[in-house]
Amino acid sequence: MNLSETIRLEGIQRRYRQGEAELDILRGLDFTLHPGEAVALVAPSGTGKSTLLHIAGLLERPDAGEVVIGGRPTSKLSDAERTQIRRTDIGFVYQFHHLLPEFSALENVMLPQLINGLERREAQNRAQDLLGWLGLPDRVQHRPNELSGGEQQRVAIARAVANAPRVLLADEPTGNLDVVTADSVFESLFRLIKATGLSALIATHNLDLASRMDRRITLRDGLAVET
C-alpha cells in the first residue's frame, strides 16, 4: 500500500452514447488524492464532475483505466467487493442531504454503522460524538424536518464519515445553502478533515470555499488540471 495516497485514478476514460454519437467525457484522466487534504473540483456543468465523483466512488465503472483505493486496484473486483469498499472506505455527501425523514439525526448517523456490523451502543456513542463535533449536540433527537438546512447538511456529513472512511466525495455539499450557512458548514467539514486525516474531493461552484482548500483542479478536455 502507498501510504502517501488515499485514492488514485489512472488513465480514466468514460464515454456515453447520445443517439448515434459518442460523447467522450473523460479522456485518460489521472488524479491522486492524498491523506488529510481537501481538493476542490471546480468546473463548468457538463464537463464530467459528477461522472468523476461516481467513478472515484465506485458507483460507476470507467470504460478504461484504474481506480486504486488504499493501494488496492478495483477494476477487477466484483460488485459485492466494490459495495463493501463503498461501505468502509468511501463517504458521500450530496447537494441535498437525503436523510431518512422518519429517523432522528442520531439514528441517521447510526444506521450506516449498524449496517456495517457495529454494536448498537458503540454506533450510538460514535454518532453522538460526530454530531457534537459538528456543532449539533442539542439536536441529536430532532428529525430532519425539525432541522435547518445547515443542520441537515451537517448530519449528512456526520453520516458520511460515520464508518471512518478513507475518502469523502462531495458533490456541491453547500449548493442549497445561503452564503453564511455554507461558510459555517464548510468550516465544520474542513475541521473534521484536518482532525481525522480524511481525504476529500469536493465539487463546488463556490470559488471562495474552493480557494480555502489545499488544492484546486478543473476538468479540461476530459483531463484533470491543477488551477
Coordinates of C-alpha atoms in Angstrom, one line a residue:
M1 CA 0.0 0.0 0.0
N2 CA 1.2 3.5 -0.8
L3 CA 0.6 5.4 2.4
S4 CA 1.1 8.8 0.7
E5 CA -2.2 8.4 -1.3
T6 CA -5.8 7.6 -0.5
I7 CA -7.2 7.3 -4.0
R8 CA -5.5 7.2 -7.4
L9 CA -7.2 7.4 -10.8
E10 CA -5.1 6.2 -13.7
G11 CA -6.0 6.8 -17.3
I12 CA -9.7 7.0 -16.7
Q13 CA -11.8 7.1 -19.8
R14 CA -15.6 7.4 -19.9
R15 CA -17.9 7.9 -22.8
Y16 CA -21.6 8.0 -23.3
R17 CA -23.7 7.3 -26.3
Q18 CA -26.2 10.0 -27.3
G19 CA -28.3 8.8 -30.2
E20 CA -25.8 7.6 -32.8
A21 CA -23.0 9.8 -31.5
E22 CA -20.5 9.0 -28.7
L23 CA -19.5 11.7 -26.2
D24 CA -16.1 11.4 -24.6
I25 CA -16.4 12.8 -21.1
L26 CA -13.1 11.7 -19.5
R27 CA -10.2 11.0 -21.8
G28 CA -7.4 9.4 -19.9
L29 CA -7.7 11.3 -16.6
D30 CA -5.1 11.0 -13.9
F31 CA -5.6 12.2 -10.4
T32 CA -4.2 11.4 -6.9
L33 CA -5.8 12.4 -3.6
H34 CA -3.5 12.3 -0.5
P35 CA -4.4 11.7 3.2
G36 CA -5.6 14.7 5.1
E37 CA -6.1 17.0 2.1
A38 CA -9.2 18.7 0.7
V39 CA -9.2 19.2 -3.0
A40 CA -11.8 21.4 -4.8
L41 CA -13.2 20.3 -8.1
V42 CA -14.3 23.4 -9.9
A43 CA -15.5 23.0 -13.5
P44 CA -18.5 24.1 -15.6
S45 CA -21.6 22.0 -15.7
G46 CA -21.5 19.2 -18.3
T47 CA -17.7 18.7 -18.1
G48 CA -17.9 15.4 -16.1
K49 CA -17.7 16.4 -12.4
S50 CA -20.4 14.0 -11.3
T51 CA -19.0 11.3 -13.6
L52 CA -15.6 11.7 -12.0
L53 CA -17.0 11.5 -8.5
H54 CA -19.1 8.4 -9.4
I55 CA -16.1 6.6 -10.8
A56 CA -13.9 7.6 -7.9
G57 CA -16.6 6.3 -5.5
L58 CA -17.0 3.0 -7.4
L59 CA -20.6 3.9 -8.2
E60 CA -19.8 3.7 -11.9
R61 CA -17.2 1.8 -13.9
P62 CA -14.9 3.6 -16.3
D63 CA -14.6 2.4 -19.9
A64 CA -10.8 2.2 -19.4
G65 CA -8.3 2.9 -16.6
E66 CA -7.9 2.0 -13.0
V67 CA -9.2 3.3 -9.7
V68 CA -6.8 2.4 -6.8
I69 CA -8.2 2.9 -3.3
G70 CA -5.9 2.4 -0.3
G71 CA -3.4 0.8 -2.6
R72 CA -5.9 -1.7 -4.0
P73 CA -6.8 -1.8 -7.7
T74 CA -10.6 -2.1 -8.1
S75 CA -11.2 -2.7 -11.8
K76 CA -11.4 -6.5 -11.5
L77 CA -13.4 -6.6 -8.2
S78 CA -16.9 -8.0 -8.1
D79 CA -19.9 -5.8 -7.5
A80 CA -20.1 -7.2 -4.0
E81 CA -16.5 -6.3 -3.3
R82 CA -17.0 -2.8 -4.7
T83 CA -20.0 -2.4 -2.5
Q84 CA -18.0 -3.4 0.6
I85 CA -15.3 -0.8 -0.2
R86 CA -18.0 1.9 -0.5
R87 CA -19.3 1.0 2.9
T88 CA -16.0 1.1 4.7
D89 CA -13.6 3.3 2.7
I90 CA -15.8 6.0 1.0
G91 CA -18.2 8.6 2.3
F92 CA -20.6 10.5 0.1
V93 CA -22.2 13.9 0.6
Y94 CA -24.6 15.4 -2.0
Q95 CA -26.2 18.8 -2.6
F96 CA -29.4 17.5 -1.0
H97 CA -29.0 15.8 2.3
H98 CA -31.0 12.6 1.6
L99 CA -31.6 12.0 5.3
L100 CA -34.3 9.4 6.2
P101 CA -37.2 11.6 7.4
E102 CA -38.7 9.1 9.9
F103 CA -35.4 8.8 11.9
S104 CA -33.7 11.3 14.2
A105 CA -30.4 12.9 13.4
L106 CA -28.7 10.4 15.8
E107 CA -30.4 7.4 14.1
N108 CA -29.5 8.6 10.6
V109 CA -25.8 8.7 11.7
M110 CA -26.1 5.3 13.4
L111 CA -27.7 3.4 10.5
P112 CA -24.6 3.0 8.3
Q113 CA -22.6 1.8 11.3
L114 CA -25.3 -0.8 12.2
I115 CA -25.4 -1.9 8.6
N116 CA -21.6 -2.3 8.8
G117 CA -22.0 -4.6 11.8
L118 CA -21.1 -2.2 14.7
E119 CA -22.7 -2.9 18.0
R120 CA -25.6 -0.5 18.7
R121 CA -24.1 1.2 21.8
E122 CA -20.8 1.8 20.1
A123 CA -22.7 3.2 17.0
Q124 CA -24.7 5.5 19.2
N125 CA -21.7 6.8 21.0
R126 CA -19.8 7.5 17.8
A127 CA -22.9 9.2 16.3
Q128 CA -23.2 11.5 19.3
D129 CA -19.5 12.3 19.2
L130 CA -19.7 13.2 15.5
L131 CA -22.8 15.3 15.8
G132 CA -21.3 17.1 18.8
W133 CA -18.1 17.8 16.9
L134 CA -20.2 19.3 14.0
G135 CA -22.0 21.6 16.4
L136 CA -25.2 19.6 16.9
P137 CA -25.0 18.2 20.5
D138 CA -28.5 19.5 21.3
R139 CA -30.2 18.4 18.0
V140 CA -29.4 14.7 18.0
Q141 CA -33.1 13.7 18.7
H142 CA -34.6 16.0 16.1
R143 CA -35.9 14.6 12.8
P144 CA -34.7 16.2 9.5
N145 CA -37.8 18.4 9.1
E146 CA -37.1 19.9 12.5
L147 CA -33.6 21.0 11.5
S148 CA -32.4 23.9 9.4
G149 CA -30.8 23.4 6.0
G150 CA -27.3 23.8 7.5
E151 CA -28.1 21.4 10.3
Q152 CA -29.4 18.8 7.9
Q153 CA -26.2 19.0 5.9
R154 CA -24.1 18.7 9.0
V155 CA -26.0 15.5 9.8
A156 CA -25.4 14.3 6.3
I157 CA -21.6 14.9 6.7
A158 CA -21.7 13.0 10.0
R159 CA -23.4 10.1 8.4
A160 CA -20.9 10.1 5.5
V161 CA -18.0 9.8 7.9
A162 CA -19.6 7.5 10.5
N163 CA -17.7 4.4 9.3
A164 CA -14.4 6.3 9.3
P165 CA -13.8 6.1 5.5
R166 CA -10.5 6.9 3.8
V167 CA -12.1 9.4 1.5
L168 CA -15.0 11.7 1.3
L169 CA -16.6 12.6 -2.0
A170 CA -18.9 15.6 -2.0
D171 CA -21.0 16.9 -4.9
E172 CA -21.9 20.6 -4.2
P173 CA -22.4 19.9 -0.5
T174 CA -23.3 23.6 0.2
G175 CA -25.1 24.3 -3.0
N176 CA -28.5 24.6 -1.5
L177 CA -27.4 26.8 1.4
D178 CA -27.1 30.6 1.8
V179 CA -23.6 32.1 1.9
V180 CA -23.3 32.4 5.7
T181 CA -24.7 28.9 6.3
A182 CA -22.5 27.4 3.5
D183 CA -19.4 29.0 5.1
S184 CA -20.3 27.6 8.5
V185 CA -20.9 24.1 7.1
F186 CA -17.7 24.2 5.2
E187 CA -15.7 25.2 8.2
S188 CA -17.2 22.3 10.2
L189 CA -16.3 19.9 7.3
F190 CA -12.8 21.3 7.0
R191 CA -12.1 20.9 10.7
L192 CA -13.2 17.3 10.5
I193 CA -10.9 16.6 7.6
K194 CA -7.9 18.1 9.4
A195 CA -8.7 16.4 12.7
T196 CA -9.2 12.9 11.3
G197 CA -6.8 12.7 8.3
L198 CA -9.7 12.1 6.0
S199 CA -9.2 12.9 2.3
A200 CA -11.9 14.9 0.5
L201 CA -12.7 15.7 -3.1
I202 CA -15.3 18.4 -3.2
A203 CA -17.1 19.6 -6.3
T204 CA -18.2 23.2 -5.8
H205 CA -19.1 26.3 -7.7
N206 CA -18.2 28.4 -4.7
L207 CA -14.9 29.9 -5.6
D208 CA -14.4 31.4 -2.1
L209 CA -14.7 28.0 -0.5
A210 CA -12.5 26.4 -3.2
S211 CA -9.8 28.9 -2.6
R212 CA -9.5 27.8 1.1
M213 CA -8.9 24.1 0.2
D214 CA -5.4 22.6 -0.2
R215 CA -5.6 22.3 -4.0
R216 CA -8.0 23.1 -6.8
I217 CA -8.5 21.2 -10.0
T218 CA -10.7 21.6 -13.0
L219 CA -11.7 19.4 -15.9
R220 CA -10.4 20.4 -19.3
D221 CA -10.8 18.3 -22.4
G222 CA -11.6 15.3 -20.2
L223 CA -8.4 15.7 -18.1
A224 CA -7.9 16.9 -14.5
V225 CA -5.8 20.1 -14.5
E226 CA -4.5 21.9 -11.4
T227 CA -5.5 25.6 -11.3

